[in-house]
mmCIF file of C-alpha atoms in Angstrom:
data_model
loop_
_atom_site.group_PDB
_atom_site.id
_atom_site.type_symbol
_atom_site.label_atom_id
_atom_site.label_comp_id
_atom_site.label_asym_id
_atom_site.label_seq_id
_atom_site.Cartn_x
_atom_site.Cartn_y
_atom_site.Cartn_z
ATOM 1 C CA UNK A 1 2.490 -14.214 29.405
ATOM 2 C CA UNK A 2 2.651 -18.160 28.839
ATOM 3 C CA UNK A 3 1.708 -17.740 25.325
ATOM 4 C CA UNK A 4 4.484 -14.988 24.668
ATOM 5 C CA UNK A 5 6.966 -16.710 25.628
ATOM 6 C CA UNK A 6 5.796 -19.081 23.831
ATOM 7 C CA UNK A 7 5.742 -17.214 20.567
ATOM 8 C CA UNK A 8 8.959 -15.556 21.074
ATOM 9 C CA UNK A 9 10.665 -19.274 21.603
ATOM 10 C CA UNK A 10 9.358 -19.912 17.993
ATOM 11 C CA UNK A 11 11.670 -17.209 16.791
ATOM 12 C CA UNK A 12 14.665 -18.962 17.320
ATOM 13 C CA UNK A 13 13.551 -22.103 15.682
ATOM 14 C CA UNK A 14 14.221 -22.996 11.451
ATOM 15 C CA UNK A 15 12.824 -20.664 8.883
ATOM 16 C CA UNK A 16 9.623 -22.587 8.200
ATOM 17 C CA UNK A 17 8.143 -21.991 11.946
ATOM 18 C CA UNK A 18 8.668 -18.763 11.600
ATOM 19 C CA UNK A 19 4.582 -18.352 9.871
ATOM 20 C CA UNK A 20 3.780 -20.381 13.174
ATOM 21 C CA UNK A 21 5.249 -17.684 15.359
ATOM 22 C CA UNK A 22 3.242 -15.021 13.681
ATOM 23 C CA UNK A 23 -0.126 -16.036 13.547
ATOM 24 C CA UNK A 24 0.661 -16.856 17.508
ATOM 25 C CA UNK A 25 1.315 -12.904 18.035
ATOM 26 C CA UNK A 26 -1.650 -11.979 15.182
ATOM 27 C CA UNK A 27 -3.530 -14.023 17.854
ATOM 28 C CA UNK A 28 -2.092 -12.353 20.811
ATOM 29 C CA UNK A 29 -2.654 -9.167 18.876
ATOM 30 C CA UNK A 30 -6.384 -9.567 18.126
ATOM 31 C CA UNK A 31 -8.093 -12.196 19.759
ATOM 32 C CA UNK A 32 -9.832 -14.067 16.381
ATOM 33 C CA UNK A 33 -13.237 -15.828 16.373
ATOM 34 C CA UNK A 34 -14.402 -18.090 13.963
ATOM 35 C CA UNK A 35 -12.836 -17.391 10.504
ATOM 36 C CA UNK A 36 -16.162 -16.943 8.639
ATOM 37 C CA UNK A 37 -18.157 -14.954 11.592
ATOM 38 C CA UNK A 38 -17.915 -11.677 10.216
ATOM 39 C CA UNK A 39 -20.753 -9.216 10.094
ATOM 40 C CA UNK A 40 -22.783 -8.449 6.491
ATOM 41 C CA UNK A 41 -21.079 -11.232 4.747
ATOM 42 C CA UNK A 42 -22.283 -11.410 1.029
ATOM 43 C CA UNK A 43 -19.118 -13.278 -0.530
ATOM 44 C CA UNK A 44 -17.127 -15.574 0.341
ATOM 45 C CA UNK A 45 -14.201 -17.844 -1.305
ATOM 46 C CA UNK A 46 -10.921 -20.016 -0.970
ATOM 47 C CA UNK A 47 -8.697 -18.839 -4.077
ATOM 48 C CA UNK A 48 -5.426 -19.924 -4.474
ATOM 49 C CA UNK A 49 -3.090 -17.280 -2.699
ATOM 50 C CA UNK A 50 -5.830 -16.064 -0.733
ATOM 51 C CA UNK A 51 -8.957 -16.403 1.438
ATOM 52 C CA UNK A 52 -11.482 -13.468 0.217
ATOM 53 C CA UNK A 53 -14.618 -12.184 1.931
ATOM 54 C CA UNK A 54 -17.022 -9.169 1.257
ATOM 55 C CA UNK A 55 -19.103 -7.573 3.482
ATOM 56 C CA UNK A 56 -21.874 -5.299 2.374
ATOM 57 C CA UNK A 57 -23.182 -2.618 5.024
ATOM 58 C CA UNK A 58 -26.644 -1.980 5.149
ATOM 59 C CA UNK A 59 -25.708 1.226 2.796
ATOM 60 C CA UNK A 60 -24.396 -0.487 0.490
ATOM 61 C CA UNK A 61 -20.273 0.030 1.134
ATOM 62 C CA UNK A 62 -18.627 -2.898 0.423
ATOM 63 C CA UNK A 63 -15.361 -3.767 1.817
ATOM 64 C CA UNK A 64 -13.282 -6.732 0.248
ATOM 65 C CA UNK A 65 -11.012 -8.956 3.406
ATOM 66 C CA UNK A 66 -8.515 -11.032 2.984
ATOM 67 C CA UNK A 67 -7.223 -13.919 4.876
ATOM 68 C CA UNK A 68 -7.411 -13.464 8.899
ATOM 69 C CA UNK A 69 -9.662 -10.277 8.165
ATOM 70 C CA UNK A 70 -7.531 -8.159 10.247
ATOM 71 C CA UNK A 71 -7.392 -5.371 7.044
ATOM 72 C CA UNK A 72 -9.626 -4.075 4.601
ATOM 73 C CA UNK A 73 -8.142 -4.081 0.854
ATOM 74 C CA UNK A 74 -10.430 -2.398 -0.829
ATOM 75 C CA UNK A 75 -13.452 -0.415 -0.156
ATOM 76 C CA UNK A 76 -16.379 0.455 -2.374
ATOM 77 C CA UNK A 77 -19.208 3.142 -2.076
ATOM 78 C CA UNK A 78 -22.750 2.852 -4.179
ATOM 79 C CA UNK A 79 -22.818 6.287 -4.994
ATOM 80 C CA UNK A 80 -19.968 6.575 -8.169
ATOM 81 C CA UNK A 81 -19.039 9.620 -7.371
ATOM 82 C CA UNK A 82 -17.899 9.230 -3.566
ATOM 83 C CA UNK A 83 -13.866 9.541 -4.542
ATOM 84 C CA UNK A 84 -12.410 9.948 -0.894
ATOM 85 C CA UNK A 85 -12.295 6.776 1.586
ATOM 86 C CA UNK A 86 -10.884 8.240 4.940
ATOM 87 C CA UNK A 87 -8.011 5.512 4.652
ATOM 88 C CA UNK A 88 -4.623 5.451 3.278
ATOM 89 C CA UNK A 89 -5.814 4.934 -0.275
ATOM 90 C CA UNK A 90 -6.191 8.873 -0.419
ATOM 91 C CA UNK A 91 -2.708 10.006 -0.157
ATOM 92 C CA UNK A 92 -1.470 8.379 -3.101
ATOM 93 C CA UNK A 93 -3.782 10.609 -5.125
ATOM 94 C CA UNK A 94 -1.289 13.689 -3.382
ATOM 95 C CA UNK A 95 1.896 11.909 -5.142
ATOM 96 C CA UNK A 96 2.364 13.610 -8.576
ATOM 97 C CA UNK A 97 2.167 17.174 -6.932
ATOM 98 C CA UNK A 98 6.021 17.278 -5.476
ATOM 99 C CA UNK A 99 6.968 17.775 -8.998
ATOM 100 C CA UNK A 100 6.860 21.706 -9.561
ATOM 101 C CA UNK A 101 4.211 23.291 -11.685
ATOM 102 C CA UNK A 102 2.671 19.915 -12.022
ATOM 103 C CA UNK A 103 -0.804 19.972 -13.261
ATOM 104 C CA UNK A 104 -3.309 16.848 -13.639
ATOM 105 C CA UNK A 105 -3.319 17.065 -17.381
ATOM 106 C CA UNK A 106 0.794 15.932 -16.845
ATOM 107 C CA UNK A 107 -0.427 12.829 -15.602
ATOM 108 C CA UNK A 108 -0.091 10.529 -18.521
ATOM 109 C CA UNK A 109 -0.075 6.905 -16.700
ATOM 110 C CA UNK A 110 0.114 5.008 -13.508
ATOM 111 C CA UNK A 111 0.719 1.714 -12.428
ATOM 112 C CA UNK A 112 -0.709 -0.051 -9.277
ATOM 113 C CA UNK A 113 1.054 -3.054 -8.193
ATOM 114 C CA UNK A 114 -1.512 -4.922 -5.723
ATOM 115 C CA UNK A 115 -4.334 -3.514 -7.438
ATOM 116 C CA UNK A 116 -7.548 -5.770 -5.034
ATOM 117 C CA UNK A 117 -10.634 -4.094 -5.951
ATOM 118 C CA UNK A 118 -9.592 -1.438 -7.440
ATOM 119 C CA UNK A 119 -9.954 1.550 -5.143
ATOM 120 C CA UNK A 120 -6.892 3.422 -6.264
ATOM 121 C CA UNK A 121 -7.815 2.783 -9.444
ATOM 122 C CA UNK A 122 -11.370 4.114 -9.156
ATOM 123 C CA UNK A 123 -10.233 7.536 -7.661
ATOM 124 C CA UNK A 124 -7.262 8.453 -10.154
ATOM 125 C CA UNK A 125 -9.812 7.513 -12.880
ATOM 126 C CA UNK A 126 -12.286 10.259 -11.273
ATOM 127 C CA UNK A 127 -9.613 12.723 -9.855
ATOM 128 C CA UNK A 128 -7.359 12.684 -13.067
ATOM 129 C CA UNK A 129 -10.016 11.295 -15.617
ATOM 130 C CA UNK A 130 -9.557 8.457 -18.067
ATOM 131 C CA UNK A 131 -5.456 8.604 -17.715
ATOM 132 C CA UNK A 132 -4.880 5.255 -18.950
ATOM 133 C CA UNK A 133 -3.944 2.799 -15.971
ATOM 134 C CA UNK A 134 -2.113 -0.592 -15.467
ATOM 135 C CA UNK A 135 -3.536 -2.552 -12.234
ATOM 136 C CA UNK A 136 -1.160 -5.726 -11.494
ATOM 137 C CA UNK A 137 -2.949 -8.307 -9.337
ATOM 138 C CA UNK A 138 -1.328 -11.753 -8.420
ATOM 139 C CA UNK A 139 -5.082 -13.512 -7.958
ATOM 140 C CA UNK A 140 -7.200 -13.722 -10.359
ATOM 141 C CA UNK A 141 -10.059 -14.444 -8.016
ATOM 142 C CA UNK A 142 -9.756 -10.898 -6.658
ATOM 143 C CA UNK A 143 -9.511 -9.309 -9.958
ATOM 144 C CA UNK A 144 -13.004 -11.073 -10.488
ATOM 145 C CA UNK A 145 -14.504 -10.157 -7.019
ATOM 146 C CA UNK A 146 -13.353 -6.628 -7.972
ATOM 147 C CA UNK A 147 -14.922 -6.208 -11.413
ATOM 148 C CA UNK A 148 -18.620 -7.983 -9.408
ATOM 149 C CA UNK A 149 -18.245 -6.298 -6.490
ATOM 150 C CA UNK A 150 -16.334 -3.209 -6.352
ATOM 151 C CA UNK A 151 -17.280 -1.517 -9.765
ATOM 152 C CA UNK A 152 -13.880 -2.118 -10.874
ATOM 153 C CA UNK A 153 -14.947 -1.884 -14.614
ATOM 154 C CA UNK A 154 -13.246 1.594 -16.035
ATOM 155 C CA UNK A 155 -12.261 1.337 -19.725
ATOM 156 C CA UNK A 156 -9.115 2.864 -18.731
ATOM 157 C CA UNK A 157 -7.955 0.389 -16.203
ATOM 158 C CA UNK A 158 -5.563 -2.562 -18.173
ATOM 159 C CA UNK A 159 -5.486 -5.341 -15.194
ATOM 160 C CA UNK A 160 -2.480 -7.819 -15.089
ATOM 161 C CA UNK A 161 -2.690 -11.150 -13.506
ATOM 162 C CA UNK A 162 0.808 -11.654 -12.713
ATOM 163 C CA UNK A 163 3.426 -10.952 -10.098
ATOM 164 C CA UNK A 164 4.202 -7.431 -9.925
ATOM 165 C CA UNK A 165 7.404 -7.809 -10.541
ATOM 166 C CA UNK A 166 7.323 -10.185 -13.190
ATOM 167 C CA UNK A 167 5.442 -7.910 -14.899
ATOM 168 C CA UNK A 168 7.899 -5.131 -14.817
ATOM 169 C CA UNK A 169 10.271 -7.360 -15.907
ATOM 170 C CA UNK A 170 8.273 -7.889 -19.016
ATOM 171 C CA UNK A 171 6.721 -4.630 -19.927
ATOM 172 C CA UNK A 172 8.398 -1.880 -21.465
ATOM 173 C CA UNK A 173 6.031 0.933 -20.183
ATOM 174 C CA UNK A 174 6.855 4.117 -18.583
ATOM 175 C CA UNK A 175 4.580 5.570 -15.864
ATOM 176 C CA UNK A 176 4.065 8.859 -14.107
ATOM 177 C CA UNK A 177 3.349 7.657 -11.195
ATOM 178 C CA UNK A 178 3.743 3.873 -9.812
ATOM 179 C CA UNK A 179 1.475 3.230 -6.191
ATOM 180 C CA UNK A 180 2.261 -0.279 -4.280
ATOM 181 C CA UNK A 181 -0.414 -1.457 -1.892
ATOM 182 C CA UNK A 182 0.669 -5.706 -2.334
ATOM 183 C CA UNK A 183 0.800 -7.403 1.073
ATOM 184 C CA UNK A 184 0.041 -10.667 1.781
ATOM 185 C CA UNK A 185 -0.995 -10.065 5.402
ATOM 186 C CA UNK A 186 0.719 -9.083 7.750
ATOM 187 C CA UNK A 187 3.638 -9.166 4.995
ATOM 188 C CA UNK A 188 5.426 -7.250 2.055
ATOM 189 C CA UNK A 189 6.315 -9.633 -0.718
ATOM 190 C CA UNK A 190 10.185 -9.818 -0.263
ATOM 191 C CA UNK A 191 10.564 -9.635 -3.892
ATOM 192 C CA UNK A 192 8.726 -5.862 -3.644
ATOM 193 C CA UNK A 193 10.934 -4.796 -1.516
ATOM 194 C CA UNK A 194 14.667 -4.647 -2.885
ATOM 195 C CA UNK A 195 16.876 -2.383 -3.813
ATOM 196 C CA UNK A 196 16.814 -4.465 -7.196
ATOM 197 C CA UNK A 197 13.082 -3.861 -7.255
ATOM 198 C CA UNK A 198 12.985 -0.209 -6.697
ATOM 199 C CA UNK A 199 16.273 -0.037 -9.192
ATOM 200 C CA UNK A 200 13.164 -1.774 -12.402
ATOM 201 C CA UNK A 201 10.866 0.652 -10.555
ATOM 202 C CA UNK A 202 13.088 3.344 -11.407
ATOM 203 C CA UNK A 203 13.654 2.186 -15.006
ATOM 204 C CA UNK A 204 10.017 1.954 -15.678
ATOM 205 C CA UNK A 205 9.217 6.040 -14.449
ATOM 206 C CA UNK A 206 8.912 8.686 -16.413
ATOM 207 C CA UNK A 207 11.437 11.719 -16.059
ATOM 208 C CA UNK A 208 9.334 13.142 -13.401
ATOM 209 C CA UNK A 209 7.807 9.764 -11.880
ATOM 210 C CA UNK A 210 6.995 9.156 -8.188
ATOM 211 C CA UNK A 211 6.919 5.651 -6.517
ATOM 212 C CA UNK A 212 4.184 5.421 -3.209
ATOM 213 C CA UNK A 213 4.618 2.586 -1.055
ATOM 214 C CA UNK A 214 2.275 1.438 1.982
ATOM 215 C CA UNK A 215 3.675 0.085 5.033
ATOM 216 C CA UNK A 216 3.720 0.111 8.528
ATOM 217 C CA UNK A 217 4.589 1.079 11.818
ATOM 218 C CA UNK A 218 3.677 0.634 15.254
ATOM 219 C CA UNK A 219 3.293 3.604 18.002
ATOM 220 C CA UNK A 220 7.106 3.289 19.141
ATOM 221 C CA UNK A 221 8.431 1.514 15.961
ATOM 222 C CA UNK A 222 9.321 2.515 12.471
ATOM 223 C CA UNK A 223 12.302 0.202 11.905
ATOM 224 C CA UNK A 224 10.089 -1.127 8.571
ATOM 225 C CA UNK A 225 9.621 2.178 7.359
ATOM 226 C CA UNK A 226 13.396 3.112 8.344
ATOM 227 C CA UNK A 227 14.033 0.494 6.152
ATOM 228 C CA UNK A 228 12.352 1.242 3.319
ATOM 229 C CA UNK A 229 13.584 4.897 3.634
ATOM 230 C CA UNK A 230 16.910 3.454 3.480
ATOM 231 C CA UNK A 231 16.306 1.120 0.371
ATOM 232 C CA UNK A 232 14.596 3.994 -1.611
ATOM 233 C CA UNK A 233 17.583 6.362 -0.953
ATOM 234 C CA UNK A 234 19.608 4.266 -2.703
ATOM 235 C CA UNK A 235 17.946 4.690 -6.034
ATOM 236 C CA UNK A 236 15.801 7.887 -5.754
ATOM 237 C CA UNK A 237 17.266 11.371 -4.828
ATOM 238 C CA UNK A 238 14.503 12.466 -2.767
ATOM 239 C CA UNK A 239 12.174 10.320 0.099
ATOM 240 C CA UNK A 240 9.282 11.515 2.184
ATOM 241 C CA UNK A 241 7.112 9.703 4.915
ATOM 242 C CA UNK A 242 3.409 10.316 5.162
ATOM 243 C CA UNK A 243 1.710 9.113 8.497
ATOM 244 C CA UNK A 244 -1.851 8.251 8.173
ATOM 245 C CA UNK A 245 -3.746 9.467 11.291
ATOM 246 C CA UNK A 246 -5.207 7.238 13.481
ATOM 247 C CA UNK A 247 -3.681 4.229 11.732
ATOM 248 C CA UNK A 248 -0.378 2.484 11.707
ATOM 249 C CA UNK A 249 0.198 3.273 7.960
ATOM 250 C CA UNK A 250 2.704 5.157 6.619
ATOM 251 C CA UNK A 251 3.239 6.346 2.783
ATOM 252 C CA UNK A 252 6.681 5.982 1.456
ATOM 253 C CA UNK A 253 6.998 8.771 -1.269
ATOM 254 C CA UNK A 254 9.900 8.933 -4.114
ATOM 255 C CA UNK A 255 10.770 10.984 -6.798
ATOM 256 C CA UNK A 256 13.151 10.850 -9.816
ATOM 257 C CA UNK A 257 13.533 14.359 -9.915
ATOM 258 C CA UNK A 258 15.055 16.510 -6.296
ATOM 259 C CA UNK A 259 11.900 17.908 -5.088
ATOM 260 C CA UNK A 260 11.176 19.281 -1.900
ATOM 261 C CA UNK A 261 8.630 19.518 0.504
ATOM 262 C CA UNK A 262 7.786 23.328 0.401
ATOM 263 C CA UNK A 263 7.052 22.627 -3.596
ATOM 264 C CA UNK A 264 4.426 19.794 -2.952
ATOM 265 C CA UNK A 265 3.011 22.144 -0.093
ATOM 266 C CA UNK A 266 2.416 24.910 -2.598
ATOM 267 C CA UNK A 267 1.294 22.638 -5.748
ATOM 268 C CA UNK A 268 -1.112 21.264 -3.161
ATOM 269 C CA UNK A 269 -2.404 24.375 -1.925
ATOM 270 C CA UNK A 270 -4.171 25.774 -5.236
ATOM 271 C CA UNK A 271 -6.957 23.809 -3.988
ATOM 272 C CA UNK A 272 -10.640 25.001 -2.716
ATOM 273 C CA UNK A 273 -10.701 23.476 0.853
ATOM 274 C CA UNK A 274 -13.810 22.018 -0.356
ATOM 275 C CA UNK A 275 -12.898 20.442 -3.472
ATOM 276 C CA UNK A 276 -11.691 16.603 -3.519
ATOM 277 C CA UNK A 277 -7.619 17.593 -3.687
ATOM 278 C CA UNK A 278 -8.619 20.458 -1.116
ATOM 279 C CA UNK A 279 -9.774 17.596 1.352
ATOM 280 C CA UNK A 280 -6.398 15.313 0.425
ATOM 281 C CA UNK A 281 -4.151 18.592 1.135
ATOM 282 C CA UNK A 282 -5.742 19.463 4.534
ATOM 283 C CA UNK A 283 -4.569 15.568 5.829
ATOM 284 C CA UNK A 284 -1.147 15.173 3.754
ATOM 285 C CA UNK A 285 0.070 18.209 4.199
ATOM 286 C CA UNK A 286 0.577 18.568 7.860
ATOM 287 C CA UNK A 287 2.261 14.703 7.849
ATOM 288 C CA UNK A 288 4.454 14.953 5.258
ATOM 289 C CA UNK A 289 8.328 14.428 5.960
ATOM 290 C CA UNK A 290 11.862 13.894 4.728
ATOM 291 C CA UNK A 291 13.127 10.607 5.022
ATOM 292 C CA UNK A 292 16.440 10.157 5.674
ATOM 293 C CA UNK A 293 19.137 7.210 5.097
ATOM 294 C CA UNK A 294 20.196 6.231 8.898
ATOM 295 C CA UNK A 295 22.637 3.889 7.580
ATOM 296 C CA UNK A 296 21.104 0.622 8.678
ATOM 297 C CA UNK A 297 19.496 -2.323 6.685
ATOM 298 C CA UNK A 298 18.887 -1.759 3.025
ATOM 299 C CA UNK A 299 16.986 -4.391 1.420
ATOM 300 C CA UNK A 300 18.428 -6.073 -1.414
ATOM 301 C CA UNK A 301 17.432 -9.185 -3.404
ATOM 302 C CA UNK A 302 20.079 -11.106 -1.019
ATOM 303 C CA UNK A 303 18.764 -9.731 1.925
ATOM 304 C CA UNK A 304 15.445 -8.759 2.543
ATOM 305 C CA UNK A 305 14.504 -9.930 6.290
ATOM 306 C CA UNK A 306 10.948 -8.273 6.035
ATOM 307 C CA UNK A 307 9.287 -11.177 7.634
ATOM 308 C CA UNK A 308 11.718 -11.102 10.148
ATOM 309 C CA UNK A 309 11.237 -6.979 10.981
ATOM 310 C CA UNK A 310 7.534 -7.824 10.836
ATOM 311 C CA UNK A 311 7.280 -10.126 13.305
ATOM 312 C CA UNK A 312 9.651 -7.868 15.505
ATOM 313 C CA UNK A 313 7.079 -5.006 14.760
ATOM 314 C CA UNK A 314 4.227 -7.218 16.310
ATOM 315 C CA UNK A 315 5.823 -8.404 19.292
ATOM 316 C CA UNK A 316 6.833 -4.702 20.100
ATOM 317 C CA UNK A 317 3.128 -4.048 19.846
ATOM 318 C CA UNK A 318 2.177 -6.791 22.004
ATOM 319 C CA UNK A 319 5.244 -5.240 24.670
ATOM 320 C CA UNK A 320 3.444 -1.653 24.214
ATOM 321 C CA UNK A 321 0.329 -2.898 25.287
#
């Protein structure tokens, strides 16, 4: 109780404490042993934004960790053709189908902003074959543990070291379908999380584009995802949440067209239960859900508190608990 109080007397201090009072509730949170004790370690290094690891289990799945190692980032399986994960990664693949009579041969491109090893990239290459893909990765140490470690070698996958959205300020490509999975844990990039930014998002979709966002919740709190539901209204005309089971993830899907949730249930449904989209309907389908505006914060380039709603998110965990 000592060390609550103790983190929540952080929160009132200056801006630059404010790291300080997080990694005391990350701490509360999950009790941490030594940074480099982690089971099946096979890689390990200090990069410049980033401290990566890589664990190997004894059949061969590889999962890349980042920093504290509360989070896996990317997950790879020795057999090529194992496309489904389990984890979050999965729904993104369900995106494109809210568009009616959309078809995978209408999937032209799609960009990944927080691309890490490559896992998204790995199952739109084998769900929607060789679509060409641009994977935008701030460190260039994880675009090199990716392409070592994680397979992350498909001719059709154009990696960018940059900032995503520097790079969308310099690019002049359209995409189908743009997934963001960039967090530098337990945070969203402020800059990835504006009105602004979703306004360039917009400008860089194609006529029938989606945008998929990961975030997070807790079991009583979804002010982060209200949030972003909020934000995304503002520049798309139609929003939908997708809670992963089991997890405190939730998908943030928008559309440039007015599309509905009935639509994406029936594009989705073609499916054999069996086959690999079969498997992604049978979990998004049941979870999927408008999102509507509530009139409260939307994040602009101004005013983006999403450190601040973070660290409210955490200490409402460690109250739930």
């Amino acid at each position: 109780f000592g060390a609550l109080l103790f983190a929540a007397s952080l929160w009132g201090l200056r801006l630059r404490w404010r790291p300080a009072f997080a990694l005391v509730l990350l701490a509360l949170v999950v009790p941490l042993g030594p940074l480099k004790d982690i089971p099946y370690l096979i890689y390990e290094q200090e990069s410049l934004y980033n401290y990566i690891q890589v664990t190997q289990q004894p059949d061969g799945t590889r999962q890349l960790i980042l920093n504290e190692g509360q989070a896996v980032h990317s997950i790879y399986y020795p057999n090529p053709d194992t496309v489904l994960t389990g984890w979050y990664w999965d729904y993104y693949l369900a995106a494109p189908y809210f568009n009616a009579g959309f078809k995978p041969q209408k999937l032209h491109r799609v960009g990944i902003i927080g691309l890490a090893g490559g896992t998204i990239a790995h199952q739109f290459t084998k769900v929607y074959g060789p679509v060409p893909i641009d994977g935008v990765e701030i460190d260039p140490a994880i675009v090199n543990v990716g392409r070592k470690y994680f397979g992350m070698n498909e001719a059709n996958l154009h990696v960018y070291v940059q900032d995503g959205r520097t790079f969308l300020d310099t690019t002049a490509a359209r995409y189908d379908l743009i997934a963001i999975d960039a967090f530098q844990q337990p945070y969203i990039p402020f800059q990835l999380t504006t009105r602004e930014f979703f306004t360039t998002i917009r400008s860089h979709l194609s006529s029938t584009g989606v945008v998929v966002l990961n975030t997070a919740h807790t079991t009583h709190d979804y002010r982060l995802v209200q949030a972003f539901i909020n934000t995304m209204s503002q520049v798309f005309p139609s929003v939908y949440t997708l809670n992963v089971p089991g997890t405190f993830n939730t998908e943030v899907m928008a559309t440039m067209q007015h599309t509905s949730i009935s639509t994406f249930r029936a594009n989705l449904a073609q499916f054999a239960p069996t086959s690999v989209m079969g498997q992604v309907a049978s979990e998004v389908s049941p979870v999927v859900r408008e999102g509507h505006a509530d009139g409260g914060i939307v994040f602009t380039d101004d005013r983006a508190p999403i450190e601040q709603i973070t660290d409210q998110l955490l200490l409402s965990y460690i109250q739930q608990q």
